Coordinates of C-alpha atoms in Angstrom, one line a residue:
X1 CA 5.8 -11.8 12.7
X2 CA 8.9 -13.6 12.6
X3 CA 9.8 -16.1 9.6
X4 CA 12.6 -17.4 7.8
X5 CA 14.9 -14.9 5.7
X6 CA 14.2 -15.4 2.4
X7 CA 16.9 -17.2 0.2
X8 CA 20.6 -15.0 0.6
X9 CA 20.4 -14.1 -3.3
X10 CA 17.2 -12.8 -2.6
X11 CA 18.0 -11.4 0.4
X12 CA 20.9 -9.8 -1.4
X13 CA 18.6 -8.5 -4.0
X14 CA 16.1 -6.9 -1.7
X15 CA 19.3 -5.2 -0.2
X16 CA 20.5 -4.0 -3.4
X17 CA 16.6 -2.5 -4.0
X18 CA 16.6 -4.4 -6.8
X19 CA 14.5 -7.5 -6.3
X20 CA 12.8 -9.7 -8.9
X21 CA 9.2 -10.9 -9.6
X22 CA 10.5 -13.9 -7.2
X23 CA 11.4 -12.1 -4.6
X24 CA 8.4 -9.5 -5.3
X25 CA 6.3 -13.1 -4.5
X26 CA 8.0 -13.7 -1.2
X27 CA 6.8 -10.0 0.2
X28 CA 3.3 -10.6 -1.2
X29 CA 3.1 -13.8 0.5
X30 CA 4.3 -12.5 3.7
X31 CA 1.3 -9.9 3.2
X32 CA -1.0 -12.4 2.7
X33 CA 0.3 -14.4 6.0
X34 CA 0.2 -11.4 8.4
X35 CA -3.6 -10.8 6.6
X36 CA -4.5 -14.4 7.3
X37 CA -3.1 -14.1 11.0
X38 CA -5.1 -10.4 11.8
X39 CA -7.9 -11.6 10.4
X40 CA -8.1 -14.7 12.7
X41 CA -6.8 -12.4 15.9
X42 CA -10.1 -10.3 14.6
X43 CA -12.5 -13.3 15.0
X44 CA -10.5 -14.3 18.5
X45 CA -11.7 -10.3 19.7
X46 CA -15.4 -10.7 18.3
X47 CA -15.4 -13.4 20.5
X48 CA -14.0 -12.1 23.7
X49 CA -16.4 -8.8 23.1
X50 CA -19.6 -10.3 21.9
X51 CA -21.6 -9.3 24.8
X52 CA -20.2 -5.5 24.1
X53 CA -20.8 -5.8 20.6
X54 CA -24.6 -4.2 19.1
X55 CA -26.3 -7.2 18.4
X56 CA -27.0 -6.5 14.5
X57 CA -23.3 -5.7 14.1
X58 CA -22.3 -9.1 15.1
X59 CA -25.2 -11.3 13.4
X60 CA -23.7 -8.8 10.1
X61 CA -20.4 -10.0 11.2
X62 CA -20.9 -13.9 11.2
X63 CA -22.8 -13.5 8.0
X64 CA -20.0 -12.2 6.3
X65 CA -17.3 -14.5 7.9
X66 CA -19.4 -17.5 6.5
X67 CA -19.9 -15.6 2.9
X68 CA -16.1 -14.9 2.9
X69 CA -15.8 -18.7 3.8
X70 CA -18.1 -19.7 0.9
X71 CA -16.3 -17.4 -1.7
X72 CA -13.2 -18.5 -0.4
X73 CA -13.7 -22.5 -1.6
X74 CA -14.9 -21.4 -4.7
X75 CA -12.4 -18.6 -5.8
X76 CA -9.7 -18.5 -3.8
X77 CA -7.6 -15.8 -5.4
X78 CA -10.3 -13.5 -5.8
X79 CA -10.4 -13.7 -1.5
X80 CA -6.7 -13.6 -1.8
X81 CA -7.0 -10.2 -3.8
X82 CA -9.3 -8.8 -1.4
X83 CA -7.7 -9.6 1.9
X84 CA -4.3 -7.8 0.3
X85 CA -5.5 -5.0 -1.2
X86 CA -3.7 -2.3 0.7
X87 CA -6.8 -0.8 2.2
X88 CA -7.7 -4.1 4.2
X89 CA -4.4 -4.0 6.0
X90 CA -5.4 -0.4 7.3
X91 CA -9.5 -1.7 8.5
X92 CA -7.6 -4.4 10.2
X93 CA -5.2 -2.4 12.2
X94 CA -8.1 -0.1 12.9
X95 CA -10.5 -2.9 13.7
X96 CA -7.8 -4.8 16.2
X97 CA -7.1 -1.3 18.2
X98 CA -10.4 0.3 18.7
X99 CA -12.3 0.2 22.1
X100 CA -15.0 -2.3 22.4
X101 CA -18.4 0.0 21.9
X102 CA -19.2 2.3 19.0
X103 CA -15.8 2.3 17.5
X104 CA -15.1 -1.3 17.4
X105 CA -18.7 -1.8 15.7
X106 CA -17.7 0.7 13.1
X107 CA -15.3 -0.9 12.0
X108 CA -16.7 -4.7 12.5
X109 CA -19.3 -3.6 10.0
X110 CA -17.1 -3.1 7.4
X111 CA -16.3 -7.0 6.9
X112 CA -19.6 -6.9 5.4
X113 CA -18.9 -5.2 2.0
X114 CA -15.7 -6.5 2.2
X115 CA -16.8 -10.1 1.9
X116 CA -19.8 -9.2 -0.6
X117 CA -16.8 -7.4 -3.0
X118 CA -15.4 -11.0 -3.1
X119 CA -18.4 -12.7 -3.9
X120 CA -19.6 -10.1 -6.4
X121 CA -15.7 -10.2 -8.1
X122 CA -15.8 -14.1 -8.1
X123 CA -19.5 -14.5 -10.2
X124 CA -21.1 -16.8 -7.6
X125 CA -25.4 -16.1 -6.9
X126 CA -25.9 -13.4 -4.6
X127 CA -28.8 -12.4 -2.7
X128 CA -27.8 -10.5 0.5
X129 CA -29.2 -7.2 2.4
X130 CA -26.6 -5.2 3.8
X131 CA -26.4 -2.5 5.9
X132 CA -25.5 1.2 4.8
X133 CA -26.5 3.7 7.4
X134 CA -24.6 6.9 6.1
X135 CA -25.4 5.7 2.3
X136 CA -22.7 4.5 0.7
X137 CA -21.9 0.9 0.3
X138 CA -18.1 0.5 -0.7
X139 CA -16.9 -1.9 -2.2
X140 CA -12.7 -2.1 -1.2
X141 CA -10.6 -2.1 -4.5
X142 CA -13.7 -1.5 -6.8
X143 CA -15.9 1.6 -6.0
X144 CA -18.7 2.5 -4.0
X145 CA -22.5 2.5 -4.5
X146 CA -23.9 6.3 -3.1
X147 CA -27.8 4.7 -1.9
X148 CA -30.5 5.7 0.2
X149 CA -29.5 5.1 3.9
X150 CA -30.6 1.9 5.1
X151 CA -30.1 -1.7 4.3
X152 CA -29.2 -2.3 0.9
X153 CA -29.9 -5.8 -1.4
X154 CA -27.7 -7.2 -3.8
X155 CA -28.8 -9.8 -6.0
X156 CA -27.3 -11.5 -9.1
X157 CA -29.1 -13.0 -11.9
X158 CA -26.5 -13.8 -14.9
X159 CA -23.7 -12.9 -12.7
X160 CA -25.1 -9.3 -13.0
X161 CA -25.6 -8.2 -9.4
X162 CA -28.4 -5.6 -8.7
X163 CA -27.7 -3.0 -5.9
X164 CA -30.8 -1.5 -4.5
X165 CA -32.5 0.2 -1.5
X166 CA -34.1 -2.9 0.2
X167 CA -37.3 -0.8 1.0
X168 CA -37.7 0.1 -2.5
X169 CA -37.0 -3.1 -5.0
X170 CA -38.6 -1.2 -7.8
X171 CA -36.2 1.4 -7.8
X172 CA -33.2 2.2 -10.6
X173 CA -30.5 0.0 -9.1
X174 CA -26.8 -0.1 -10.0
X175 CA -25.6 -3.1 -12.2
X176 CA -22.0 -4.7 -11.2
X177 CA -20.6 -7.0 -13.0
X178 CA -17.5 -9.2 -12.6
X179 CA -14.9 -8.6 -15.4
X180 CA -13.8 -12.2 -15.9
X181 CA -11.6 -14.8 -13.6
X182 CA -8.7 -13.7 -14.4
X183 CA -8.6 -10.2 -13.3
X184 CA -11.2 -10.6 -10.6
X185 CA -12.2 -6.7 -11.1
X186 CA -15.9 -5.4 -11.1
X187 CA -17.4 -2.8 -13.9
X188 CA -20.1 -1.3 -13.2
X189 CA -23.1 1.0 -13.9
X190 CA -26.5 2.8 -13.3
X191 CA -27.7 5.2 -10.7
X192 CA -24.8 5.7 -7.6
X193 CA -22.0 3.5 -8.6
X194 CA -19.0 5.0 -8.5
X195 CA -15.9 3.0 -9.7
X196 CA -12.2 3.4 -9.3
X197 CA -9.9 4.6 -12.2
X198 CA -7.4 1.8 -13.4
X199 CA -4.2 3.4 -13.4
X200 CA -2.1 2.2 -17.4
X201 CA 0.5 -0.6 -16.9
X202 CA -0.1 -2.3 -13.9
X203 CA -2.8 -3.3 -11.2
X204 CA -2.6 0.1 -10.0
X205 CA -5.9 1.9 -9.0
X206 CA -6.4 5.5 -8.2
X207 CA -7.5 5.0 -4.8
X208 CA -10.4 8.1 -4.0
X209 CA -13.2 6.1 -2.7
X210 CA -12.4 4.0 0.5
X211 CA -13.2 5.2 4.0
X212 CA -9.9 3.9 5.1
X213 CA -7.5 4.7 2.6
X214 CA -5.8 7.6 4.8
X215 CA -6.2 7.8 8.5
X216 CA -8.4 10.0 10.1
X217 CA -6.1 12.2 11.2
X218 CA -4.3 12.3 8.3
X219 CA -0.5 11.0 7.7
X220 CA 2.9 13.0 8.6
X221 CA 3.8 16.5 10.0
X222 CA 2.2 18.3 9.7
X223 CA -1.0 16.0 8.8
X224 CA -1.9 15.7 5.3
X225 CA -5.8 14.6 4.4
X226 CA -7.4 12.2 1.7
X227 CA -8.2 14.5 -1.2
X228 CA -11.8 14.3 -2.0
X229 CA -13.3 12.7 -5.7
X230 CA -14.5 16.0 -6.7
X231 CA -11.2 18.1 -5.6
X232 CA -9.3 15.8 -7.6
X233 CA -8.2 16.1 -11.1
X234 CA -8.2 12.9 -12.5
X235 CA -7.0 13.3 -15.9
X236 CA -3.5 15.0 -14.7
X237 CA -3.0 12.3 -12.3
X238 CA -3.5 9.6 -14.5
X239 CA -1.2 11.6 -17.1
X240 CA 1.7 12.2 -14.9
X241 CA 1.2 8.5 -13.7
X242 CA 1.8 7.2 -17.5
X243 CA 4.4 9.6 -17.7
X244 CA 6.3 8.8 -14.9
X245 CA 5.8 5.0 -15.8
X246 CA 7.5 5.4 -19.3
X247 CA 10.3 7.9 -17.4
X248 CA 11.2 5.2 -15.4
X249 CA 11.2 2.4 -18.6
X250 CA 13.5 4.6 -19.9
X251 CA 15.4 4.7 -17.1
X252 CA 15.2 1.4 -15.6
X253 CA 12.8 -1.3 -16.8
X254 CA 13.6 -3.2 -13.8
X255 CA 12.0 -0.3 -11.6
X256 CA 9.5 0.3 -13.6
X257 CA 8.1 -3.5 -13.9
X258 CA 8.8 -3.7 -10.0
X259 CA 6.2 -0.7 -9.4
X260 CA 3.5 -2.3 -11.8
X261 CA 3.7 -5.7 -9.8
X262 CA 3.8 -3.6 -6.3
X263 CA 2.0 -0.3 -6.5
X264 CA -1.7 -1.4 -5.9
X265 CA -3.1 1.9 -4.7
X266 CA -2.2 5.0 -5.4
X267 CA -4.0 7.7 -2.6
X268 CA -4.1 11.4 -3.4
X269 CA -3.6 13.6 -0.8
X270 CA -4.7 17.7 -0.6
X271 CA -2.0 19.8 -2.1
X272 CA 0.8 20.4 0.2
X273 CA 3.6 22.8 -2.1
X274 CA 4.7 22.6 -5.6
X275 CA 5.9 19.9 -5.4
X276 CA 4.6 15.8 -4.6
X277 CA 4.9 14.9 -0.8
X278 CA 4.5 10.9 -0.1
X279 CA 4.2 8.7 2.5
X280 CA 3.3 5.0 3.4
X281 CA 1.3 3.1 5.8
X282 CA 3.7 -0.1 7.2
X283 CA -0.4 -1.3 7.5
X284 CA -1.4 -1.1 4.0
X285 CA 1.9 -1.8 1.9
X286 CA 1.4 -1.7 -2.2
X287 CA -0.3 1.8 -1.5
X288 CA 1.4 5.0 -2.0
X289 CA -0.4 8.1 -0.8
X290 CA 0.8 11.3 -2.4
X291 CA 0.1 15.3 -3.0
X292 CA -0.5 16.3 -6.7
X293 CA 2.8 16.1 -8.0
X294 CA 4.5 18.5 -10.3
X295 CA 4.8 16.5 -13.6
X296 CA 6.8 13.0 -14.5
X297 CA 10.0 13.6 -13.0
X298 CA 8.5 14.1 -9.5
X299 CA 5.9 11.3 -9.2
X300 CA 8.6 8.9 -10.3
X301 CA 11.2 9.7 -7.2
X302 CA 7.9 9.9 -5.3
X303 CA 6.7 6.6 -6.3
X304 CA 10.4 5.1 -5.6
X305 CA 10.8 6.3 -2.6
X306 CA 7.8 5.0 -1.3
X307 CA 7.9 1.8 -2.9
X308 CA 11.0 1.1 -1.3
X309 CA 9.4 2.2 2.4
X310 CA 6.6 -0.2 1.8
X311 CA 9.1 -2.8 1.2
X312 CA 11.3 -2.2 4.1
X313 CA 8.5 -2.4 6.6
X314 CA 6.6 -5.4 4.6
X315 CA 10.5 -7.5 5.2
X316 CA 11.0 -6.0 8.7
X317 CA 8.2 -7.7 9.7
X318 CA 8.8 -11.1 8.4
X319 CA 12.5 -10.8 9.5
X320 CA 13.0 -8.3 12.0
X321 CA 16.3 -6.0 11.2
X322 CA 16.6 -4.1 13.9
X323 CA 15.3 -4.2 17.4
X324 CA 12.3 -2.0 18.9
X325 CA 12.9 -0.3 21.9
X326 CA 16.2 -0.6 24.0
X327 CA 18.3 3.1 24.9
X328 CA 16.6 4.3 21.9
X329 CA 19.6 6.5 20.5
X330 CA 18.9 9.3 18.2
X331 CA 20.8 9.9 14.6
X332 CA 21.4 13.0 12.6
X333 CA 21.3 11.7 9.2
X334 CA 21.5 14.6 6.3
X335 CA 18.3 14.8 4.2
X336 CA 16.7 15.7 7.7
X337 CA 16.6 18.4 10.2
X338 CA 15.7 16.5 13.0
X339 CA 17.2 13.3 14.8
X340 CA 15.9 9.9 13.8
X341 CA 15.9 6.4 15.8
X342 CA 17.9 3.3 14.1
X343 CA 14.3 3.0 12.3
X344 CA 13.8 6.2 10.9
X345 CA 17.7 5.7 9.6
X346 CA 17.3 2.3 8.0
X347 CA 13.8 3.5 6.5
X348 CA 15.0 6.7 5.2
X349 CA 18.4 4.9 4.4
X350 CA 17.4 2.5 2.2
X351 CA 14.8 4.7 0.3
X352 CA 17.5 7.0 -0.5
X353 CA 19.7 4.7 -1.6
X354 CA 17.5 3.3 -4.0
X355 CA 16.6 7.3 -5.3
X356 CA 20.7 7.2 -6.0
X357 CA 20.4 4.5 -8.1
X358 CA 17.7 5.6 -10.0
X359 CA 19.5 9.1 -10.5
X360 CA 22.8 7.5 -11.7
X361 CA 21.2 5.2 -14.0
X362 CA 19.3 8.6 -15.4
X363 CA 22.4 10.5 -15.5
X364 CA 23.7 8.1 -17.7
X365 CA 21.0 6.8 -19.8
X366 CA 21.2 7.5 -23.5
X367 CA 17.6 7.6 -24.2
X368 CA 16.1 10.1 -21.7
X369 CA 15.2 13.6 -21.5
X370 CA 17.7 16.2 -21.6
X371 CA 16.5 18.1 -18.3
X372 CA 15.6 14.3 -16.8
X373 CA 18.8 13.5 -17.1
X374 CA 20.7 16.9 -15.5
X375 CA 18.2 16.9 -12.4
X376 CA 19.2 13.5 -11.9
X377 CA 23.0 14.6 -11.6
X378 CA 22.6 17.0 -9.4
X379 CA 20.6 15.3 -7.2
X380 CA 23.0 12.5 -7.3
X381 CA 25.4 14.4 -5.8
X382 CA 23.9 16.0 -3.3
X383 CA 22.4 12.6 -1.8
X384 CA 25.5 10.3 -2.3
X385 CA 27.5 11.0 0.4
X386 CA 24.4 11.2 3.0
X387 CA 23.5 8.0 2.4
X388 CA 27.2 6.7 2.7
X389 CA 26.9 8.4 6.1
X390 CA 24.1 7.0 7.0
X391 CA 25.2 3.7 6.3
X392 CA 28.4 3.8 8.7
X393 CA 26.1 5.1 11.5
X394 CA 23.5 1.9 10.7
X395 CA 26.9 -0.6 10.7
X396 CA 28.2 1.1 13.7
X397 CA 24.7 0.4 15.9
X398 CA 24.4 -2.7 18.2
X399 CA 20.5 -2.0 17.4
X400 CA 20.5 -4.0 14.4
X401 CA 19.7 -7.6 14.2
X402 CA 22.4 -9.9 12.7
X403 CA 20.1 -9.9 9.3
X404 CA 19.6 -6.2 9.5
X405 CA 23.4 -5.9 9.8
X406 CA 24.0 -8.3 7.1
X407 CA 21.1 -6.3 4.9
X408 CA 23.0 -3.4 5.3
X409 CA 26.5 -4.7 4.2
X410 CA 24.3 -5.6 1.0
X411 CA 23.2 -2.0 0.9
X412 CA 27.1 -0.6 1.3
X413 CA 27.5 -2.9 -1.2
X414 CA 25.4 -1.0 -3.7
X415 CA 26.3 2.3 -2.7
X416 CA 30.0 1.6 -3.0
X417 CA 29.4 0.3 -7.1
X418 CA 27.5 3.8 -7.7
X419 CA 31.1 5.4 -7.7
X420 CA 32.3 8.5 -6.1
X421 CA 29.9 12.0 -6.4
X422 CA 30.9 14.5 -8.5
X423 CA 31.5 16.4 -6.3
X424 CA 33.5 14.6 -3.7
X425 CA 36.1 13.7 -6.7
X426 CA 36.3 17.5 -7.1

């Protein structure tokens, strides 16, 4: 998806990895865009496929288009909400690349709760029957419902919204309730529903619930899986979460509001090692998927360095920076063993870079802890010059595009005003 760079401070500030709530805005818009574009590339494959597609699957399908529709006039920004939420991004890609058969009407079926999460977070009347085969409606963003398998009914009365086994009316049923305009977020209770933990200080949620939160094979080498709700400790994430949030204040407000507006999800991941291993999905940006990490100091480089991923690939796409394909040439840079195309250099350049900066600004800052501020020196030190390499390697490549060369001068720019490592002026 090609557009027009965004304005040079901007672009400057994007660069630097220090962008502001305006420039935050033109990377969520660019989100919602690319949404707006898959989803209508989704509809224009229903269509080509509709005689391979089970018949209930697609009457589900249309129904929830038109519902989506409906909500859409109504409440806008509640649709908005739930096309961007990181986790959409990832159904799409799934949806747009699976075989027409089974797999494609797995996923096509999804749209269904997906539209009824916007109509139950706006407040409008509800009274639809949905399907939920394996048991579990879920709701992207909110929770799930755990039901009996089969189709399920919601309907509101006092914008409360009844979930129910549709062959059983009678029954207990969860009650969900929208928690106001504003925030567009659902509360819930009663038998099955299952919500998702609000993570302190910004939108953030502690993603455990959605089917397509990590991909079924898992992310990275060697592959790391979705941690289940009951293998998770809750109360330590959301501890070393707040932690790492007021770290970072202390640090670097700047950083630390730019994760609260970005951060949306945050996906554990089974342990893998003492200490937190992340990784991003250029499909689903504003989520960060993550092991347990070892306390404040690790889930805050963890939660930078991922941030700054999302937000490489989220720009890349709107303004392409380098170019796909071609001799592809192989780099050594030094935080890894292995060779890397101009990609792989830029991503892990620029995540890197932004790490320095939070380490020097730690180093120095008065009002942070004693050990905080040590670890941040050393690693400093050891990442400085790496990233200084990597840079002359990026400005070196004919692979770049004119504004990924000019977004690297922007990023030499803010290596060269971190000053010399320790130990290079040794």
């Amino acid at each position: 998806m090609i557009a027009a760079p965004p304005r040079p401070a901007a672009f400057a500030a994007l660069a630097a990895t220090r962008p502001g709530p305006a420039d935050t805005a033109f990377l969520r818009s660019g989100v919602h865009a690319r949404r707006l574009l898959l989803l209508k590339a989704l509809l224009v494959r229903v269509r080509r496929y509709r005689d391979r597609i089970a018949p209930e699957i697609l009457r589900g399908f249309e129904a929830a288009w038109n519902l989506l529709e409906r909500t859409e006039r109504g409440a806008p920004g509640v649709v908005r909400a739930v096309l961007d939420y990181p986790t959409t991004g990832a159904w799409l890609a799934a949806a747009l690349t699976a075989a027409p058969g089974p797999a494609l009407d797995r996923h096509l079926a999804h749209l269904e709760p997906l539209a009824a999460t916007a109509a139950v977070r706006s407040g409008r009347p509800l009274d639809l029957v949905l399907r939920a085969p394996e048991g579990v409606l879920c709701l992207p963003g909110a929770g799930s419902v755990v039901v009996a398998p089969g189709p399920v009914r919601l309907i509101s009365r006092s914008q409360v919204v009844r979930v129910h086994s549709a062959a059983a009316p009678g029954a207990p049923a969860a009650l969900l309730r929208p928690a106001g305009p504003r925030t567009g977020a659902v509360t819930g209770s009663g038998p099955g529903w299952r919500g998702l933990r609000e993570l302190a200080g910004g939108a953030a949620r502690l993603e455990d619930l959605d089917p397509y939160r990590v991909p079924p094979g898992g992310v990275g080498t060697p592959a790391r899986v979705a941690a289940e709700r009951p293998d998770i400790d809750h109360p330590a994430w959301s501890a070393h979460w707040r932690a790492a949030r007021e770290l970072l204040r202390r640090t670097d407000p700047a950083r630390a509001a730019e994760i609260g507006r970005t951060v949306g999800a945050l996906v554990p991941l089974l342990p893998h090692g003492p200490r937190a291993v992340g990784a991003t999905l250029s499909v689903a940006p504003g989520a960060v998927l993550m092991t347990p990490s070892a306390g404040a100091f690790d889930m805050a480089e963890t939660l930078v360095h991922e941030l700054h991923h999302g937000k490489l690939s989220t720009l890349h796409e709107l303004v392409p920076l380098y170019r796909s394909g071609g001799t592809a040439v192989l780099y050594r840079v030094g935080w890894r063993a292995d060779e890397r195309p101009v990609a792989g250099v830029f991503q892990g350049t620029y995540a890197h870079l932004a790490l320095a900066d939070l380490w020097r600004r730690a180093r120095d800052a008065p009002r942070v802890p004693g050990a905080w501020s040590t670890r941040a020196a050393q690693q400093f030190d050891h990442v400085h010059d790496q990233v200084g390499e990597a840079l002359a390697m990026l400005l070196e490549s004919d692979e770049l595009t004119n504004e990924g060369r000019e977004f690297a001068r922007h990023m030499r720019q803010l290596h060269a005003s971190l000053g010399t490592s320790p130990g290079a002026r040794g």
